Amino acid sequence: MPGDTNDEIRASLREHLAWWGLRHVESDAAYFAWQRDVFSPQELTTLHRHIEAKRQATDGPAAEIAFYDLTAQPRSVPALYSQRYEYYLEVGARVAGHLGDASTILDVGCGIGILTTFYAKRCPASTIVGIDRSPASIDLARQRAQELGLTNVRFECRDVDQQDLAGCFNLIIATHTLLQAEQEPGLPSRDWSTFARPADAQAQQGFERRIGVGVRLDRLRAGLTPGGRMVVFEKTRQLARRIPFQRALAARGLRLLAPPEPVRYRSVEEVTDDGPLYVLGAVPGEQALSWDEAPEADGMPPLDLDSLRSARAQGDQPLYENHQISAEQGWLSLQAKHVTAQVTSTEPDGRQLHVEWGRAGAFAYLYCANTFDQRQLVLIEPARAAVLETYYREITREQPAGGKEPLR
Ligand SMILES: C[S@@+](CC[C@H](N)C(=O)[O-])C[C@H]1O[C@@H](n2cnc3c(N)ncnc32)[C@H](O)[C@@H]1O
């Protein structure tokens, strides 16, 4: 147990997930077939209606609570929660590795307690509290903890947006709880040519208020013992969400105790956009690391113009195409650039979009960039430059080009 290697933690987490009836599903087809075996067509329609209502909700948490209540029925758990199998494995194992010797642990937004009960098993000498605002989730968590014979964990139905925490904790865990609002785009960069966000108190407050993360963090911070730690994993992979989230943490005196850990996993077949995992401490300190506001490396090899010069186009494919952050480096490295046309516009939602096309030495190029960190660079032979011109016109008129998504 304490001192277990990561492999040992993962092996016991796999056993725990199996006890909950969860299994790893390889394909979307197999996953949806399993759902159709378990649920009637009417039940699936109701489920999808709840998912949509949760996604669209702008008037408080009722739709979200109704969704989590619906999914917390014992019969539904294996077929619904197995979608998150890899999430539980990747996130749960990492969090378990950070439990240390905390004597009082809070798991905020614990859901039905799948991971909370795992942490409680691993820390028999600690007191663990799981809180959630979905009553049915809390009922199921209590039932399962009893079946597991756990006496060191209790579950409370509590909304951290509405109530202070009851008590203080040496460790607070928040995974997929604080920043659930998937529609929230975050804060734009200063302009299309940079990833930097100037400090702007009003914009920061707006972000924290829109998704409620400010209130949540204030309450959690107040419930942390002096020197206490937090382990946090949220949907913050996009820089526009990561930067204001990090600033919200830092503004509450939470400091980084370890480098943020990128966590990659799939939701059945879909690669998800989460993380990183933060280990934070409420300690004034020199041991704290500084926050990184740079975009994540995207793994694309640097643009090699020399080898592109001798490359042959494959059919109607461009010589080079990059839709990642590193497209900007490629664009900056272009030599003898001659811009044929360019436009910088402000979209109805406030984001700034820049598009340009032209010649750069032996290539024709098109480059797009916006203030939500999207970048795109396309290079082709000059003989086919008309293709880029058409693409340029389509983007600047905001029409999809030949099945490609224009930057938005
Ligand atoms: C996606 S689930 C994550 C569950 C669990 N933390 C995990 O990692 O699997 C989000 C949970 O957070 C709960 N939640 C969201 N906002 C909350 C709030 N303000 N107070 C208490 N629970 C909340 C929801 O009810 C839901 O059960």
XYZ file of C-alpha atoms and ligand atoms in Angstrom:
435
model
C 0.000 0.000 0.000
C 2.029 3.091 1.081
C 5.150 2.844 -1.052
C 3.324 0.911 -3.801
C 4.724 1.464 -7.265
C 2.571 3.073 -9.923
C 2.043 -0.378 -11.501
C 0.848 -1.775 -8.178
C -1.544 1.137 -7.679
C -2.922 0.632 -11.184
C -3.352 -3.099 -10.651
C -5.372 -2.543 -7.489
C -7.372 0.229 -9.193
C -8.239 -2.177 -12.035
C -9.538 -4.656 -9.456
C -11.518 -1.895 -7.777
C -13.071 -0.766 -11.081
C -13.985 -4.388 -11.852
C -15.711 -4.595 -8.451
C -17.816 -1.603 -9.553
C -18.685 -3.534 -12.736
C -16.574 -1.267 -14.972
C -14.559 -2.598 -17.848
C -12.308 -1.315 -20.570
C -14.199 -1.045 -23.858
C -12.160 -0.924 -27.062
C -14.557 0.571 -29.555
C -17.458 2.993 -29.694
C -19.433 0.287 -31.522
C -18.974 -2.169 -28.628
C -19.743 0.524 -26.072
C -23.007 1.608 -27.723
C -24.022 -2.036 -28.282
C -23.591 -2.567 -24.523
C -25.796 0.457 -23.813
C -28.492 -0.906 -26.164
C -28.380 -4.246 -24.297
C -28.911 -2.566 -20.951
C -31.309 0.261 -21.783
C -34.581 0.360 -23.666
C -34.910 2.839 -26.572
C -37.055 5.085 -24.310
C -34.407 5.020 -21.592
C -31.737 5.968 -24.130
C -33.899 8.836 -25.394
C -34.341 10.079 -21.819
C -30.599 9.805 -21.222
C -29.779 11.812 -24.357
C -32.361 14.421 -23.435
C -30.650 14.860 -20.056
C -27.198 15.061 -21.654
C -28.433 17.807 -23.983
C -30.214 19.694 -21.191
C -27.019 19.600 -19.090
C -24.955 20.851 -22.026
C -27.339 23.685 -22.832
C -28.173 24.741 -19.262
C -27.599 28.393 -18.510
C -29.972 28.783 -15.570
C -28.388 26.999 -12.630
C -27.414 23.457 -11.734
C -30.830 21.712 -11.919
C -30.226 20.045 -15.301
C -26.751 18.904 -14.255
C -28.026 17.458 -10.976
C -30.873 15.696 -12.800
C -28.345 14.154 -15.206
C -26.081 12.864 -12.420
C -29.095 11.588 -10.457
C -30.298 9.672 -13.507
C -26.906 8.037 -14.119
C -26.435 7.063 -10.472
C -28.852 4.119 -10.680
C -27.082 0.839 -9.790
C -28.304 -0.903 -12.956
C -26.888 1.904 -15.140
C -23.439 2.246 -13.642
C -21.363 -0.373 -15.540
C -22.640 0.543 -19.005
C -22.456 4.302 -18.451
C -19.373 4.774 -16.297
C -17.197 2.351 -18.314
C -16.952 5.168 -20.846
C -14.658 6.784 -18.253
C -12.633 3.626 -17.555
C -9.334 5.066 -18.790
C -10.035 8.336 -17.006
C -10.458 6.487 -13.691
C -7.305 4.513 -14.297
C -5.073 7.408 -15.354
C -6.394 10.066 -12.993
C -7.227 7.797 -10.049
C -3.787 6.155 -10.048
C -2.010 9.515 -10.146
C -4.146 11.024 -7.396
C -3.656 7.904 -5.264
C 0.093 8.403 -5.641
C -0.281 11.854 -4.038
C -2.384 10.908 -1.003
C 0.728 10.792 1.190
C 0.001 10.736 4.899
C -2.945 13.142 4.827
C -5.175 12.321 7.795
C -8.241 14.197 6.542
C -9.098 14.087 2.854
C -11.955 15.717 0.981
C -13.050 14.541 -2.468
C -15.187 17.384 -3.769
C -17.727 16.518 -6.473
C -17.111 12.840 -5.727
C -20.004 11.584 -7.873
C -20.972 7.996 -7.006
C -17.678 7.569 -5.162
C -15.831 5.267 -7.563
C -12.491 6.943 -6.869
C -13.342 8.103 -3.332
C -13.843 4.505 -2.213
C -10.519 3.580 -3.845
C -8.716 6.329 -1.910
C -10.453 5.207 1.285
C -9.278 1.625 0.722
C -5.721 2.830 0.213
C -5.691 5.054 3.324
C -7.342 3.045 6.100
C -5.894 5.376 8.761
C -7.309 8.531 7.154
C -10.771 10.036 7.311
C -12.166 10.615 3.836
C -15.191 12.753 3.063
C -16.861 12.776 -0.331
C -19.284 15.578 -1.143
C -21.553 15.977 -4.124
C -24.721 17.916 -4.919
C -26.409 14.968 -6.671
C -28.499 13.203 -3.986
C -28.747 9.933 -5.937
C -24.963 9.873 -6.411
C -24.449 10.279 -2.674
C -26.998 7.515 -1.901
C -25.177 5.117 -4.195
C -21.746 6.115 -2.848
C -22.913 5.386 0.724
C -24.390 2.036 -0.297
C -21.215 0.968 -2.089
C -18.929 2.103 0.753
C -20.981 -0.067 3.090
C -20.748 -3.056 0.735
C -16.976 -2.557 0.648
C -16.891 -2.499 4.451
C -15.244 0.926 4.524
C -15.562 2.672 7.871
C -13.172 5.567 7.188
C -15.256 7.278 4.505
C -18.491 9.252 4.677
C -20.520 10.966 1.983
C -22.451 14.226 2.283
C -24.900 15.805 -0.120
C -23.622 19.357 -0.328
C -23.308 22.020 -3.002
C -19.990 23.790 -2.711
C -21.429 26.708 -4.710
C -23.982 27.288 -1.938
C -22.432 26.166 1.335
C -19.097 26.381 3.099
C -17.320 23.113 3.767
C -17.984 21.512 7.121
C -14.505 21.128 8.525
C -10.918 21.437 7.433
C -8.842 19.005 5.418
C -5.130 18.348 4.898
C -5.820 17.253 1.344
C -8.567 18.305 -1.040
C -9.083 16.403 -4.277
C -11.035 18.015 -7.100
C -11.172 16.006 -10.306
C -13.588 16.997 -13.075
C -15.555 19.161 -10.675
C -14.450 22.793 -10.738
C -14.456 23.601 -14.434
C -17.095 21.424 -16.000
C -18.590 24.147 -18.233
C -17.438 22.795 -21.584
C -18.930 25.675 -23.559
C -16.776 28.215 -21.717
C -14.042 29.274 -24.172
C -11.876 31.020 -21.553
C -9.853 34.165 -22.123
C -8.599 35.247 -25.557
C -4.977 36.216 -26.126
C -4.036 39.877 -26.529
C -4.164 39.567 -30.317
C -3.813 36.905 -33.012
C 0.001 37.105 -33.080
C 0.609 36.022 -29.480
C -0.404 33.401 -26.924
C 0.021 35.900 -24.085
C -2.884 37.115 -21.967
C -2.294 40.440 -20.252
C -3.340 40.557 -16.600
C -6.881 41.908 -16.744
C -8.728 41.797 -13.430
C -12.120 42.400 -14.992
C -11.760 39.666 -17.615
C -10.478 37.275 -14.922
C -13.421 38.030 -12.643
C -15.797 37.523 -15.561
C -14.283 34.082 -16.251
C -14.464 33.053 -12.579
C -18.043 34.285 -12.225
C -19.380 32.764 -15.472
C -18.417 29.253 -14.456
C -18.547 29.684 -10.689
C -14.945 28.600 -10.197
C -14.105 31.645 -8.058
C -16.664 30.819 -5.360
C -15.727 27.142 -5.437
C -12.039 27.860 -4.978
C -12.695 30.369 -2.181
C -14.646 27.736 -0.253
C -12.097 24.994 -0.854
C -9.216 27.256 0.106
C -11.007 28.166 3.350
C -11.394 24.442 4.092
C -7.696 23.668 3.739
C -5.580 23.355 6.900
C -2.449 25.535 7.029
C 0.117 23.716 4.931
C -2.629 21.600 3.347
C -2.466 20.356 -0.244
C -4.830 20.167 -3.183
C -4.762 17.783 -6.129
C -6.696 19.183 -9.050
C -7.473 17.827 -12.495
C -9.885 19.714 -14.734
C -10.713 20.339 -18.387
C -7.985 22.894 -18.915
C -5.967 21.560 -21.808
C -6.809 24.622 -23.922
C -4.547 27.511 -23.064
C -7.504 29.925 -23.050
C -8.973 27.969 -20.112
C -5.706 26.905 -18.507
C -4.317 30.410 -18.017
C -7.304 31.949 -16.182
C -7.741 28.729 -14.172
C -4.101 28.835 -13.057
C -4.469 32.525 -12.224
C -7.560 31.720 -10.148
C -5.576 29.095 -8.202
C -2.587 31.409 -7.718
C -4.822 34.291 -6.551
C -5.969 32.074 -3.661
C -2.420 31.487 -2.476
C -2.253 28.001 -3.977
C 1.246 27.265 -5.172
C 2.587 24.553 -7.427
C 4.423 21.867 -5.453
C 5.317 19.739 -8.474
C 5.430 20.315 -12.218
C 1.914 19.950 -13.683
C 1.541 16.423 -15.082
C -0.001 16.034 -18.528
C -2.486 13.149 -18.470
C -3.615 11.547 -21.711
C -6.431 9.042 -21.947
C -9.317 8.060 -24.169
C -13.003 8.086 -23.590
C -13.511 4.743 -25.410
C -12.144 5.845 -28.839
C -12.094 9.598 -28.388
C -8.883 11.257 -27.230
C -9.926 13.754 -24.577
C -8.747 17.261 -23.976
C -8.023 17.370 -20.269
C -5.449 18.256 -17.762
C -2.861 18.808 -16.539
C -2.915 17.415 -13.011
C -1.829 19.990 -10.432
C -0.411 19.318 -6.969
C -0.820 22.534 -5.001
C 0.036 23.706 -1.541
C -1.276 26.501 0.617
C 2.249 27.199 1.796
C 4.099 30.449 1.436
C 7.190 29.285 -0.102
C 10.306 29.248 -2.001
C 9.803 25.616 -2.893
C 6.882 26.556 -5.139
C 7.377 26.380 -8.904
C 6.383 29.133 -11.257
C 3.246 28.853 -13.377
C 3.728 28.151 -17.030
C 1.521 30.169 -19.390
C 3.113 28.894 -22.604
C 1.199 26.608 -24.956
C 1.848 22.895 -24.682
C 4.317 21.438 -27.206
C 2.262 19.667 -29.859
C 4.842 17.092 -30.944
C 4.931 18.182 -34.607
C 8.438 18.061 -36.101
C 9.820 21.524 -36.943
C 9.153 22.695 -40.491
C 12.112 21.623 -42.660
C 12.058 23.880 -45.711
C 15.139 22.252 -47.280
C 13.583 18.816 -47.517
C 10.242 20.308 -48.608
C 11.968 21.927 -51.581
C 12.743 18.517 -53.035
C 9.416 16.977 -51.966
C 6.840 15.884 -54.524
C 3.165 16.661 -53.892
C 0.972 13.576 -53.345
C -2.114 13.999 -55.537
C -3.867 17.187 -54.522
C -2.357 17.158 -51.020
C -0.410 20.229 -49.875
C 3.339 19.868 -49.429
C 2.922 20.737 -45.776
C -0.059 21.239 -43.502
C -0.026 22.003 -39.782
C -3.145 22.750 -37.726
C -1.307 22.842 -34.413
C 0.262 25.534 -32.257
C 3.654 24.881 -33.902
C 2.262 26.178 -37.212
C 3.214 29.588 -35.839
C 6.902 28.626 -35.613
C 6.702 27.339 -39.177
C 5.172 30.592 -40.376
C 7.801 32.638 -38.540
C 10.555 30.575 -40.171
C 9.339 31.218 -43.732
C 11.906 33.162 -45.718
C 11.469 35.886 -48.350
C 7.800 36.256 -47.476
C 5.660 38.262 -49.847
C 2.076 38.702 -48.659
C -0.431 38.698 -51.521
C -3.471 39.386 -49.328
C -4.228 39.519 -45.626
C -7.106 40.413 -43.388
C -7.533 40.725 -39.627
C -11.149 40.697 -38.482
C -13.104 40.545 -35.264
C -15.638 37.730 -35.204
C -19.123 38.200 -33.722
C -18.014 36.401 -30.517
C -15.138 38.864 -30.056
C -12.256 36.665 -31.167
C -9.767 38.149 -33.586
C -8.913 36.186 -36.728
C -5.971 36.846 -39.022
C -5.624 35.189 -42.423
C -2.925 35.772 -44.998
C -1.616 34.091 -48.111
C 1.293 34.751 -50.389
C 4.700 33.521 -51.543
C 7.665 32.521 -49.421
C 10.653 31.607 -51.563
C 9.847 28.386 -53.397
C 6.384 28.008 -51.838
C 2.937 29.481 -51.797
C 1.565 29.616 -48.255
C -1.590 30.305 -46.323
C -1.545 31.140 -42.623
C -4.403 31.648 -40.167
C -4.255 32.528 -36.478
C -6.832 33.552 -33.907
C -6.979 34.732 -30.315
C -8.086 31.295 -29.080
C -4.669 29.877 -29.968
C -5.636 28.148 -33.184
C -2.996 28.215 -35.863
C -2.882 26.782 -39.376
C -0.136 26.794 -42.002
C -0.410 25.297 -45.493
C 2.402 25.232 -48.068
C 2.090 24.191 -51.699
C 3.989 24.610 -54.949
C 3.522 28.076 -56.547
C 1.947 26.437 -59.609
C -1.060 25.531 -57.445
C -1.258 28.861 -55.631
C -4.802 29.401 -56.925
C -5.978 26.692 -54.508
C -4.725 28.782 -51.586
C -6.293 31.902 -52.968
C -9.662 30.119 -53.145
C -9.184 28.794 -49.635
C -8.249 32.278 -48.435
C -11.430 33.745 -49.944
C -13.562 31.015 -48.430
C -12.130 31.547 -44.951
C -12.361 35.305 -45.094
C -16.000 34.980 -46.176
C -16.396 32.458 -43.307
C -17.362 29.577 -45.552
C -16.078 26.080 -44.972
C -13.471 25.203 -47.563
C -13.593 21.807 -49.257
C -14.520 19.926 -46.114
C -11.849 21.661 -44.051
C -12.886 23.484 -40.958
C -11.875 27.120 -41.178
C -10.282 28.403 -37.997
C -12.884 29.696 -35.582
C -17.817 14.574 -13.895
S -18.334 14.206 -12.285
C -16.783 13.815 -11.569
C -16.872 12.856 -10.419
C -15.542 12.525 -9.764
N -14.898 13.668 -9.169
C -14.585 11.853 -10.725
O -13.446 12.314 -10.829
O -14.985 10.869 -11.335
C -18.656 15.801 -11.592
C -19.358 15.729 -10.257
O -19.211 17.010 -9.607
C -20.426 17.285 -8.938
N -20.487 18.720 -8.722
C -20.409 19.699 -9.662
N -20.503 20.910 -9.083
C -20.649 20.693 -7.755
C -20.825 21.556 -6.645
N -20.882 22.868 -6.791
N -20.938 21.008 -5.406
C -20.898 19.671 -5.260
N -20.760 18.802 -6.284
C -20.632 19.300 -7.518
C -21.488 16.753 -9.888
O -22.715 16.539 -9.222
C -20.849 15.465 -10.380
O -21.187 14.362 -9.603
